[in-house]
mmCIF file of C-alpha atoms and ligand atoms in Angstrom:
data_model
loop_
_atom_site.group_PDB
_atom_site.id
_atom_site.type_symbol
_atom_site.label_atom_id
_atom_site.label_comp_id
_atom_site.label_asym_id
_atom_site.label_seq_id
_atom_site.Cartn_x
_atom_site.Cartn_y
_atom_site.Cartn_z
ATOM 1 C CA MET A 24 -68.322 44.922 -32.180
ATOM 2 C CA LYS A 25 -68.526 41.558 -34.234
ATOM 3 C CA GLU A 26 -66.513 42.661 -36.631
ATOM 4 C CA ASN A 27 -63.812 43.871 -34.649
ATOM 5 C CA ILE A 28 -63.718 40.585 -33.001
ATOM 6 C CA ALA A 29 -63.552 38.800 -36.423
ATOM 7 C CA LYS A 30 -60.590 41.239 -37.530
ATOM 8 C CA LEU A 31 -59.200 40.437 -34.014
ATOM 9 C CA ILE A 32 -59.479 36.938 -35.035
ATOM 10 C CA GLU A 33 -57.789 37.121 -37.961
ATOM 11 C CA ASN A 34 -54.851 39.246 -36.717
ATOM 12 C CA CYS A 35 -54.420 36.674 -33.827
ATOM 13 C CA LYS A 36 -53.948 33.721 -36.167
ATOM 14 C CA LYS A 37 -51.661 35.719 -38.534
ATOM 15 C CA GLU A 38 -49.348 36.289 -35.443
ATOM 16 C CA ILE A 39 -49.566 32.719 -34.238
ATOM 17 C CA GLU A 40 -48.472 31.521 -37.545
ATOM 18 C CA GLN A 41 -45.546 33.758 -37.980
ATOM 19 C CA SER A 42 -44.193 33.201 -34.482
ATOM 20 C CA ASP A 43 -41.656 30.673 -34.784
ATOM 21 C CA ALA A 44 -40.198 30.379 -31.109
ATOM 22 C CA SER A 45 -42.295 29.330 -28.203
ATOM 23 C CA ALA A 46 -41.124 32.964 -26.575
ATOM 24 C CA LYS A 47 -42.495 35.010 -29.337
ATOM 25 C CA LEU A 48 -45.718 32.663 -29.194
ATOM 26 C CA ARG A 49 -45.963 34.138 -25.611
ATOM 27 C CA ASP A 50 -45.879 37.262 -26.301
ATOM 28 C CA VAL A 51 -48.348 37.111 -28.727
ATOM 29 C CA LYS A 52 -51.111 35.023 -26.265
ATOM 30 C CA VAL A 53 -50.213 37.952 -23.687
ATOM 31 C CA LYS A 54 -51.120 40.634 -26.493
ATOM 32 C CA TYR A 55 -54.633 39.051 -27.056
ATOM 33 C CA LEU A 56 -55.582 37.156 -24.488
ATOM 34 C CA GLY A 57 -53.485 38.636 -20.949
ATOM 35 C CA LYS A 58 -55.188 40.610 -18.949
ATOM 36 C CA SER A 59 -54.683 44.102 -20.225
ATOM 37 C CA GLY A 60 -54.929 41.802 -23.955
ATOM 38 C CA GLU A 61 -56.929 43.233 -26.759
ATOM 39 C CA LEU A 62 -59.772 40.553 -26.375
ATOM 40 C CA THR A 63 -59.790 41.453 -22.670
ATOM 41 C CA ALA A 64 -60.577 45.152 -23.313
ATOM 42 C CA ILE A 65 -63.185 44.119 -25.836
ATOM 43 C CA LEU A 66 -64.796 42.354 -23.050
ATOM 44 C CA ARG A 67 -64.334 45.550 -20.898
ATOM 45 C CA GLY A 68 -66.477 47.170 -23.459
ATOM 46 C CA MET A 69 -69.540 45.110 -23.300
ATOM 47 C CA LYS A 70 -70.783 47.913 -21.066
ATOM 48 C CA ASP A 71 -71.173 50.303 -23.679
ATOM 49 C CA VAL A 72 -73.215 47.755 -25.770
ATOM 50 C CA ALA A 73 -77.166 47.531 -25.784
ATOM 51 C CA PRO A 74 -78.209 45.479 -22.716
ATOM 52 C CA GLU A 75 -80.392 43.275 -25.087
ATOM 53 C CA ASP A 76 -77.267 42.797 -27.282
ATOM 54 C CA ARG A 77 -75.132 41.462 -24.796
ATOM 55 C CA PRO A 78 -75.840 37.855 -24.499
ATOM 56 C CA ALA A 79 -75.267 37.206 -27.971
ATOM 57 C CA ILE A 80 -72.101 39.083 -27.890
ATOM 58 C CA GLY A 81 -71.124 37.542 -25.057
ATOM 59 C CA VAL A 82 -71.338 34.159 -26.529
ATOM 60 C CA PHE A 83 -69.209 35.500 -29.285
ATOM 61 C CA VAL A 84 -66.323 36.581 -27.289
ATOM 62 C CA ASN A 85 -66.495 33.521 -25.239
ATOM 63 C CA GLU A 86 -66.327 31.278 -28.339
ATOM 64 C CA ALA A 87 -63.440 33.790 -30.077
ATOM 65 C CA ARG A 88 -61.691 33.037 -26.966
ATOM 66 C CA ASN A 89 -61.994 29.442 -27.009
ATOM 67 C CA LEU A 90 -60.977 29.315 -30.489
ATOM 68 C CA LEU A 91 -58.067 31.409 -29.929
ATOM 69 C CA GLU A 92 -56.863 29.215 -26.609
ATOM 70 C CA ALA A 93 -57.108 26.182 -29.104
ATOM 71 C CA GLU A 94 -55.010 27.902 -31.436
ATOM 72 C CA PHE A 95 -52.392 28.611 -29.026
ATOM 73 C CA ASP A 96 -52.237 25.595 -27.814
ATOM 74 C CA LYS A 97 -51.660 23.422 -31.322
ATOM 75 C CA ALA A 98 -48.780 26.088 -32.033
ATOM 76 C CA GLU A 99 -46.998 25.806 -28.612
ATOM 77 C CA LYS A 100 -47.313 21.839 -28.748
ATOM 78 C CA ILE A 101 -45.784 22.307 -32.795
ATOM 79 C CA LEU A 102 -42.979 24.797 -31.310
ATOM 80 C CA SER A 103 -42.055 22.691 -28.290
ATOM 81 C CA LYS A 104 -41.438 19.822 -30.331
ATOM 82 C CA LYS A 105 -39.362 21.459 -32.747
ATOM 83 C CA GLU A 106 -37.728 23.513 -30.183
ATOM 84 C CA LEU A 107 -36.847 19.598 -28.580
ATOM 85 C CA ASN A 108 -35.770 18.293 -31.614
ATOM 86 C CA GLN A 109 -33.269 21.364 -32.209
ATOM 87 C CA ARG A 110 -31.721 21.014 -28.761
ATOM 88 C CA LEU A 111 -31.208 17.038 -29.056
ATOM 89 C CA GLU A 112 -29.682 17.810 -32.451
ATOM 90 C CA LYS A 113 -27.186 20.130 -30.726
ATOM 91 C CA GLU A 114 -26.566 18.284 -27.813
ATOM 92 C CA PHE A 115 -26.255 14.919 -29.725
ATOM 93 C CA ILE A 116 -23.090 13.345 -27.886
ATOM 94 C CA ASP A 117 -21.721 10.007 -29.775
ATOM 95 C CA ILE A 118 -21.134 7.554 -27.260
ATOM 96 C CA SER A 119 -20.561 4.775 -29.718
ATOM 97 C CA LEU A 120 -16.551 4.224 -30.681
ATOM 98 C CA ASP A 121 -16.683 5.170 -34.769
ATOM 99 C CA LYS A 122 -13.364 2.639 -34.724
ATOM 100 C CA PHE A 123 -11.345 0.287 -33.117
ATOM 101 C CA ASP A 124 -7.841 1.452 -32.860
ATOM 102 C CA PRO A 125 -5.220 -1.324 -31.871
ATOM 103 C CA ALA A 126 -2.393 1.006 -31.552
ATOM 104 C CA ALA A 127 -4.226 3.058 -28.604
ATOM 105 C CA LEU A 128 -4.277 -0.270 -26.467
ATOM 106 C CA GLY A 129 -1.897 -0.598 -23.749
ATOM 107 C CA GLY A 130 0.941 -3.299 -23.383
ATOM 108 C CA LEU A 131 3.001 -5.149 -20.764
ATOM 109 C CA HIS A 132 5.307 -3.261 -18.696
ATOM 110 C CA PRO A 133 9.014 -4.214 -19.455
ATOM 111 C CA ILE A 134 9.521 -5.496 -15.680
ATOM 112 C CA THR A 135 6.160 -7.663 -16.154
ATOM 113 C CA LYS A 136 7.332 -9.020 -19.730
ATOM 114 C CA ILE A 137 10.694 -10.542 -18.781
ATOM 115 C CA GLN A 138 9.293 -12.094 -15.596
ATOM 116 C CA ASN A 139 6.485 -13.669 -17.436
ATOM 117 C CA GLU A 140 9.487 -14.958 -19.793
ATOM 118 C CA VAL A 141 11.491 -16.147 -16.881
ATOM 119 C CA LEU A 142 8.386 -18.042 -15.234
ATOM 120 C CA ASP A 143 7.285 -19.574 -18.224
ATOM 121 C CA LEU A 144 11.284 -20.939 -18.906
ATOM 122 C CA PHE A 145 11.188 -22.213 -15.385
ATOM 123 C CA ILE A 146 7.422 -23.624 -15.376
ATOM 124 C CA ASN A 147 8.637 -25.640 -18.435
ATOM 125 C CA LEU A 148 11.824 -27.381 -16.306
ATOM 126 C CA GLY A 149 8.947 -28.181 -13.430
ATOM 127 C CA PHE A 150 9.432 -25.294 -11.175
ATOM 128 C CA GLU A 151 6.293 -24.251 -8.956
ATOM 129 C CA VAL A 152 5.879 -20.372 -8.619
ATOM 130 C CA LEU A 153 5.014 -19.380 -5.193
ATOM 131 C CA GLU A 154 4.779 -15.960 -3.473
ATOM 132 C CA GLY A 155 5.516 -14.612 -0.095
ATOM 133 C CA PRO A 156 4.917 -11.411 1.933
ATOM 134 C CA GLU A 157 6.336 -8.205 1.270
ATOM 135 C CA ILE A 158 6.527 -7.121 4.781
ATOM 136 C CA GLU A 159 9.025 -9.656 6.478
ATOM 137 C CA THR A 160 10.265 -10.098 9.667
ATOM 138 C CA ASP A 161 13.658 -10.058 10.536
ATOM 139 C CA TYR A 162 13.889 -13.386 11.298
ATOM 140 C CA TYR A 163 13.088 -14.575 7.726
ATOM 141 C CA ASN A 164 14.490 -11.791 5.809
ATOM 142 C CA PHE A 165 18.186 -12.029 7.931
ATOM 143 C CA GLN A 166 18.371 -14.623 10.719
ATOM 144 C CA ALA A 167 17.181 -17.999 9.110
ATOM 145 C CA LEU A 168 19.497 -16.861 5.988
ATOM 146 C CA ASN A 169 22.479 -16.880 8.546
ATOM 147 C CA ILE A 170 22.303 -13.020 9.090
ATOM 148 C CA PRO A 171 22.256 -12.745 12.683
ATOM 149 C CA SER A 172 21.794 -9.242 13.772
ATOM 150 C CA ASP A 173 25.379 -8.004 14.401
ATOM 151 C CA HIS A 174 26.414 -9.618 11.140
ATOM 152 C CA PRO A 175 28.373 -7.255 8.516
ATOM 153 C CA ALA A 176 26.483 -8.676 5.441
ATOM 154 C CA ARG A 177 23.323 -6.370 6.749
ATOM 155 C CA ASP A 178 25.086 -3.200 5.648
ATOM 156 C CA MET A 179 24.870 -4.998 2.147
ATOM 157 C CA GLN A 180 21.288 -4.393 2.167
ATOM 158 C CA ASP A 181 20.024 -1.081 3.261
ATOM 159 C CA THR A 182 16.746 -1.763 5.169
ATOM 160 C CA PHE A 183 13.542 -0.223 5.459
ATOM 161 C CA TYR A 184 12.378 -0.596 8.725
ATOM 162 C CA ILE A 185 8.821 -0.681 10.094
ATOM 163 C CA THR A 186 9.669 -1.772 13.690
ATOM 164 C CA GLN A 187 13.114 -3.581 14.913
ATOM 165 C CA ASN A 188 11.464 -6.708 13.940
ATOM 166 C CA ILE A 189 9.322 -5.796 10.745
ATOM 167 C CA LEU A 190 10.816 -4.547 7.705
ATOM 168 C CA LEU A 191 10.244 -4.528 3.797
ATOM 169 C CA ARG A 192 12.012 -7.530 2.370
ATOM 170 C CA THR A 193 15.108 -6.724 1.229
ATOM 171 C CA HIS A 194 15.183 -9.636 -1.327
ATOM 172 C CA THR A 195 13.074 -12.691 -2.376
ATOM 173 C CA SER A 196 15.452 -15.068 -0.279
ATOM 174 C CA PRO A 197 13.175 -15.075 2.705
ATOM 175 C CA ASN A 198 11.126 -17.403 0.681
ATOM 176 C CA GLN A 199 13.842 -19.997 0.595
ATOM 177 C CA VAL A 200 13.214 -20.662 3.930
ATOM 178 C CA ARG A 201 9.101 -20.386 3.849
ATOM 179 C CA THR A 202 9.097 -22.977 1.413
ATOM 180 C CA MET A 203 11.857 -25.362 3.158
ATOM 181 C CA GLU A 204 9.790 -24.900 6.240
ATOM 182 C CA CYS A 205 6.596 -26.465 4.877
ATOM 183 C CA LYS A 206 7.507 -28.454 1.930
ATOM 184 C CA LYS A 207 9.523 -31.638 1.903
ATOM 185 C CA PRO A 208 12.304 -32.042 -1.213
ATOM 186 C CA PRO A 209 12.443 -32.594 -3.842
ATOM 187 C CA ILE A 210 11.645 -29.187 -4.116
ATOM 188 C CA LYS A 211 11.675 -26.884 -7.428
ATOM 189 C CA MET A 212 10.342 -23.270 -6.609
ATOM 190 C CA LEU A 213 10.689 -20.073 -8.365
ATOM 191 C CA CYS A 214 9.409 -16.991 -6.390
ATOM 192 C CA PRO A 215 9.022 -13.318 -8.256
ATOM 193 C CA GLY A 216 7.877 -10.386 -6.228
ATOM 194 C CA ARG A 217 8.989 -6.505 -5.186
ATOM 195 C CA VAL A 218 11.956 -5.955 -2.868
ATOM 196 C CA TYR A 219 12.622 -2.598 -1.183
ATOM 197 C CA ARG A 220 15.828 -0.992 -0.275
ATOM 198 C CA SER A 221 16.753 2.477 0.369
ATOM 199 C CA ASP A 222 18.824 3.094 -2.593
ATOM 200 C CA SER A 223 18.283 5.258 -5.754
ATOM 201 C CA ASP A 224 20.378 6.084 -8.660
ATOM 202 C CA ALA A 225 20.984 5.550 -12.442
ATOM 203 C CA SER A 226 21.021 1.561 -11.124
ATOM 204 C CA HIS A 227 18.933 1.396 -8.446
ATOM 205 C CA THR A 228 15.354 2.062 -7.394
ATOM 206 C CA PRO A 229 14.156 1.319 -4.090
ATOM 207 C CA ILE A 230 11.657 -0.684 -5.014
ATOM 208 C CA PHE A 231 12.272 -3.578 -7.456
ATOM 209 C CA HIS A 232 11.863 -6.825 -8.441
ATOM 210 C CA GLN A 233 13.762 -10.298 -8.249
ATOM 211 C CA VAL A 234 13.022 -13.810 -8.987
ATOM 212 C CA GLU A 235 14.219 -16.383 -6.687
ATOM 213 C CA GLY A 236 15.153 -19.966 -7.292
ATOM 214 C CA LEU A 237 15.584 -22.857 -5.234
ATOM 215 C CA VAL A 238 16.321 -26.704 -6.046
ATOM 216 C CA VAL A 239 16.604 -28.935 -2.967
ATOM 217 C CA ASP A 240 17.233 -32.979 -3.570
ATOM 218 C CA GLU A 241 19.737 -35.576 -3.345
ATOM 219 C CA GLY A 242 22.665 -35.085 -5.131
ATOM 220 C CA ILE A 243 22.351 -31.338 -6.335
ATOM 221 C CA THR A 244 25.539 -29.536 -7.262
ATOM 222 C CA LEU A 245 27.085 -26.326 -8.533
ATOM 223 C CA SER A 246 26.945 -27.688 -12.154
ATOM 224 C CA ASP A 247 23.164 -28.054 -11.913
ATOM 225 C CA LEU A 248 22.782 -24.420 -11.144
ATOM 226 C CA LYS A 249 25.420 -23.684 -13.653
ATOM 227 C CA GLY A 250 23.304 -25.709 -16.340
ATOM 228 C CA THR A 251 19.844 -24.126 -15.465
ATOM 229 C CA LEU A 252 21.349 -20.316 -15.262
ATOM 230 C CA GLU A 253 22.616 -21.447 -18.908
ATOM 231 C CA TYR A 254 19.074 -22.578 -20.168
ATOM 232 C CA LEU A 255 17.626 -19.160 -18.288
ATOM 233 C CA ALA A 256 20.597 -17.098 -20.220
ATOM 234 C CA LYS A 257 20.275 -18.653 -23.343
ATOM 235 C CA ASN A 258 16.450 -18.297 -23.893
ATOM 236 C CA ILE A 259 16.096 -14.783 -22.577
ATOM 237 C CA PHE A 260 19.483 -13.319 -24.343
ATOM 238 C CA ASP A 261 21.068 -15.320 -27.195
ATOM 239 C CA LYS A 262 21.669 -18.838 -28.321
ATOM 240 C CA LYS A 263 25.744 -17.889 -28.223
ATOM 241 C CA THR A 264 25.307 -16.365 -24.425
ATOM 242 C CA GLN A 265 28.181 -17.836 -22.164
ATOM 243 C CA VAL A 266 27.586 -18.301 -18.433
ATOM 244 C CA ARG A 267 30.864 -17.367 -16.060
ATOM 245 C CA LEU A 268 30.520 -18.122 -12.147
ATOM 246 C CA ARG A 269 32.997 -16.172 -9.895
ATOM 247 C CA PRO A 270 33.799 -16.789 -6.662
ATOM 248 C CA SER A 271 31.339 -14.439 -4.134
ATOM 249 C CA TYR A 272 30.132 -14.279 -0.435
ATOM 250 C CA PHE A 273 26.463 -14.376 0.681
ATOM 251 C CA PRO A 274 26.227 -15.532 4.250
ATOM 252 C CA PHE A 275 23.167 -18.224 3.085
ATOM 253 C CA THR A 276 25.060 -20.204 0.479
ATOM 254 C CA GLU A 277 28.501 -22.150 0.521
ATOM 255 C CA PRO A 278 30.026 -21.691 -1.980
ATOM 256 C CA SER A 279 28.592 -18.590 -3.198
ATOM 257 C CA VAL A 280 28.739 -17.385 -6.666
ATOM 258 C CA GLU A 281 28.661 -14.305 -8.760
ATOM 259 C CA VAL A 282 27.105 -15.067 -12.164
ATOM 260 C CA ASP A 283 28.308 -13.285 -15.301
ATOM 261 C CA LEU A 284 27.209 -13.441 -19.131
ATOM 262 C CA THR A 285 28.961 -12.176 -22.003
ATOM 263 C CA CYS A 286 27.532 -8.980 -22.776
ATOM 264 C CA SER A 287 24.444 -9.176 -25.245
ATOM 265 C CA ASN A 288 25.437 -5.718 -26.529
ATOM 266 C CA CYS A 289 28.652 -6.823 -28.208
ATOM 267 C CA GLY A 290 28.889 -10.501 -28.010
ATOM 268 C CA GLY A 291 31.740 -10.417 -25.744
ATOM 269 C CA LYS A 292 34.245 -8.267 -27.691
ATOM 270 C CA GLY A 293 33.530 -5.123 -24.887
ATOM 271 C CA CYS A 294 31.871 -2.272 -25.186
ATOM 272 C CA ASN A 295 30.257 0.566 -23.165
ATOM 273 C CA VAL A 296 27.428 -1.690 -21.764
ATOM 274 C CA CYS A 297 30.025 -3.820 -20.096
ATOM 275 C CA LYS A 298 32.532 -1.455 -19.715
ATOM 276 C CA GLY A 299 34.999 -3.153 -22.307
ATOM 277 C CA THR A 300 35.488 -6.437 -20.243
ATOM 278 C CA GLY A 301 32.856 -8.593 -22.435
ATOM 279 C CA TRP A 302 30.770 -9.898 -19.437
ATOM 280 C CA VAL A 303 27.886 -8.187 -17.441
ATOM 281 C CA GLU A 304 26.874 -9.495 -13.702
ATOM 282 C CA ILE A 305 23.659 -10.856 -13.683
ATOM 283 C CA LEU A 306 22.689 -12.638 -10.902
ATOM 284 C CA GLY A 307 23.918 -13.621 -6.718
ATOM 285 C CA ALA A 308 23.713 -17.575 -6.472
ATOM 286 C CA GLY A 309 25.079 -20.310 -4.448
ATOM 287 C CA MET A 310 24.705 -23.729 -2.762
ATOM 288 C CA VAL A 311 22.360 -23.408 0.144
ATOM 289 C CA HIS A 312 24.439 -22.986 3.573
ATOM 290 C CA PRO A 313 23.646 -26.230 5.226
ATOM 291 C CA PHE A 314 22.994 -23.768 8.379
ATOM 292 C CA VAL A 315 19.542 -22.855 6.259
ATOM 293 C CA LEU A 316 18.555 -26.368 5.331
ATOM 294 C CA GLU A 317 18.943 -27.204 8.997
ATOM 295 C CA ASN A 318 16.966 -24.195 9.991
ATOM 296 C CA CYS A 319 14.066 -25.436 7.805
ATOM 297 C CA GLY A 320 13.998 -29.065 9.199
ATOM 298 C CA ILE A 321 16.086 -30.312 6.060
ATOM 299 C CA ASP A 322 18.924 -32.711 6.346
ATOM 300 C CA SER A 323 22.039 -30.965 5.246
ATOM 301 C CA ARG A 324 23.877 -34.855 4.670
ATOM 302 C CA LYS A 325 21.029 -35.794 2.818
ATOM 303 C CA TYR A 326 20.078 -32.928 0.579
ATOM 304 C CA SER A 327 21.790 -30.514 -1.114
ATOM 305 C CA ALA A 328 20.196 -27.160 -2.651
ATOM 306 C CA TYR A 329 20.981 -24.565 -4.868
ATOM 307 C CA ALA A 330 19.812 -21.132 -4.992
ATOM 308 C CA PHE A 331 19.914 -18.121 -7.071
ATOM 309 C CA GLY A 332 18.297 -14.672 -6.895
ATOM 310 C CA VAL A 333 18.045 -12.203 -9.911
ATOM 311 C CA GLY A 334 16.970 -9.011 -10.666
ATOM 312 C CA MET A 335 14.333 -8.152 -13.127
ATOM 313 C CA GLU A 336 15.293 -4.664 -13.811
ATOM 314 C CA ARG A 337 18.605 -5.773 -14.606
ATOM 315 C CA MET A 338 17.585 -8.276 -17.044
ATOM 316 C CA ALA A 339 15.293 -5.918 -18.667
ATOM 317 C CA MET A 340 17.655 -3.127 -18.874
ATOM 318 C CA ILE A 341 20.350 -5.656 -20.474
ATOM 319 C CA LYS A 342 17.754 -7.214 -22.598
ATOM 320 C CA TYR A 343 16.210 -3.938 -24.305
ATOM 321 C CA GLY A 344 19.358 -1.667 -23.592
ATOM 322 C CA ILE A 345 17.627 0.607 -20.902
ATOM 323 C CA PRO A 346 20.243 2.915 -19.880
ATOM 324 C CA ASP A 347 18.852 4.214 -16.616
ATOM 325 C CA ILE A 348 16.213 2.020 -14.381
ATOM 326 C CA ARG A 349 14.396 4.789 -13.462
ATOM 327 C CA LEU A 350 12.995 5.084 -16.792
ATOM 328 C CA CYS A 351 11.112 1.774 -15.434
ATOM 329 C CA TYR A 352 9.129 3.648 -13.000
ATOM 330 C CA GLU A 353 8.371 6.898 -14.821
ATOM 331 C CA ASN A 354 5.154 5.962 -16.581
ATOM 332 C CA ASP A 355 6.385 7.691 -19.737
ATOM 333 C CA ILE A 356 3.983 6.552 -22.427
ATOM 334 C CA ARG A 357 6.661 7.072 -25.183
ATOM 335 C CA PHE A 358 9.160 4.623 -23.057
ATOM 336 C CA LEU A 359 6.681 1.882 -22.479
ATOM 337 C CA LYS A 360 4.932 1.771 -26.122
ATOM 338 C CA GLN A 361 8.401 0.325 -27.113
ATOM 339 C CA PHE A 362 7.741 -2.445 -25.382
ATOM 340 C CA LYS A 363 4.313 -3.122 -26.707
ATOM 341 C CA ASP A 364 3.937 -6.394 -28.784
HETATM 342 N N1 LIG B 27 19.120 -12.148 -1.885
HETATM 343 C C1 LIG B 27 20.617 -12.100 -2.737
HETATM 344 C C2 LIG B 27 20.874 -10.317 -2.798
HETATM 345 O O1 LIG B 27 19.283 -9.922 -3.227
HETATM 346 C C3 LIG B 27 20.573 -12.391 -3.805
HETATM 347 C C4 LIG B 27 21.185 -14.143 -3.908
HETATM 348 C C5 LIG B 27 22.301 -14.464 -3.853
HETATM 349 C C6 LIG B 27 20.323 -14.977 -3.940
HETATM 350 C C7 LIG B 27 22.447 -15.826 -3.503
HETATM 351 C C8 LIG B 27 20.329 -16.381 -3.775
HETATM 352 C C9 LIG B 27 21.567 -16.431 -3.766
HETATM 353 O O2 LIG B 27 18.992 -17.113 -3.664
HETATM 354 O O3 LIG B 27 21.638 -18.006 -3.170
HETATM 355 O O4 LIG B 27 21.564 -9.524 -2.574
#
């Protein structure tokens, strides 16, 4: 019997050695040490052993069992470590960036770019930048600007109403009033912001961006306005850009002007951008109406003011040659990439 056990130990050790996976090792363990395993079978055969030999054989079998169990433990540890390492290697995820790719970085949106340029130019002239609410009252958006509720000028601005008295501002001009209400002249302010109109085609979107300018002081004239706009145009477009004021009408300015620039695409010769005229319309402006000044508590006999409102989309379209305003809002990466510095 001892020989049988010795042989069994030898065979079992060999099979342990040959096991190259935990699952295989488990099977081997069941084969030798399991309930119907080979060593267990030998133990069952003890009844055939002479009673006087039983204790010695019993000790021998137990020693064999302990020895094999230790062998299994050792092999199990080695195999599970090996398998864990294999798994770690297979499931490895490289979370480090292998190289820095500046081309993959985002850039500023063309509207943001042009707005920053405009703001910087005016900050250089000593203007302060103020912002106002996008949800406005009828009073600030219209009435205080000399546009009473039955005024036909309201038709020029297709308004999104929230209630009868609350609306999405249709222009940044309400901030002229808000500024003059709480500041004393001299005032030099610029107000950038989103504005809203129910309008949509190749040159209109329901949301767009304006920058409002306002200067209030003693002796401010239309030629101050023209000089400032020339400074703006020459710096944003081309040093040779000319500015032309055309008579127009806005209820909040008197006189009112529409401002044209020589077309930056053809230099004023006439092309499809300027529809052959050599000029492109860029903004509305004028001398602030005395009614508006008085409404804000400013003495219109002592002070005069100029104001202008310019669309950022319009400027960007002219400067960058963007044919359709809607491109600015489609978030197409191929379009946006072109404006990256
Ligand atoms: N608020 C006008 C618009 O959106 C533009 C405008 C015209 C603003 C004349 C002004 C101005 O400040 O003086 O159509």
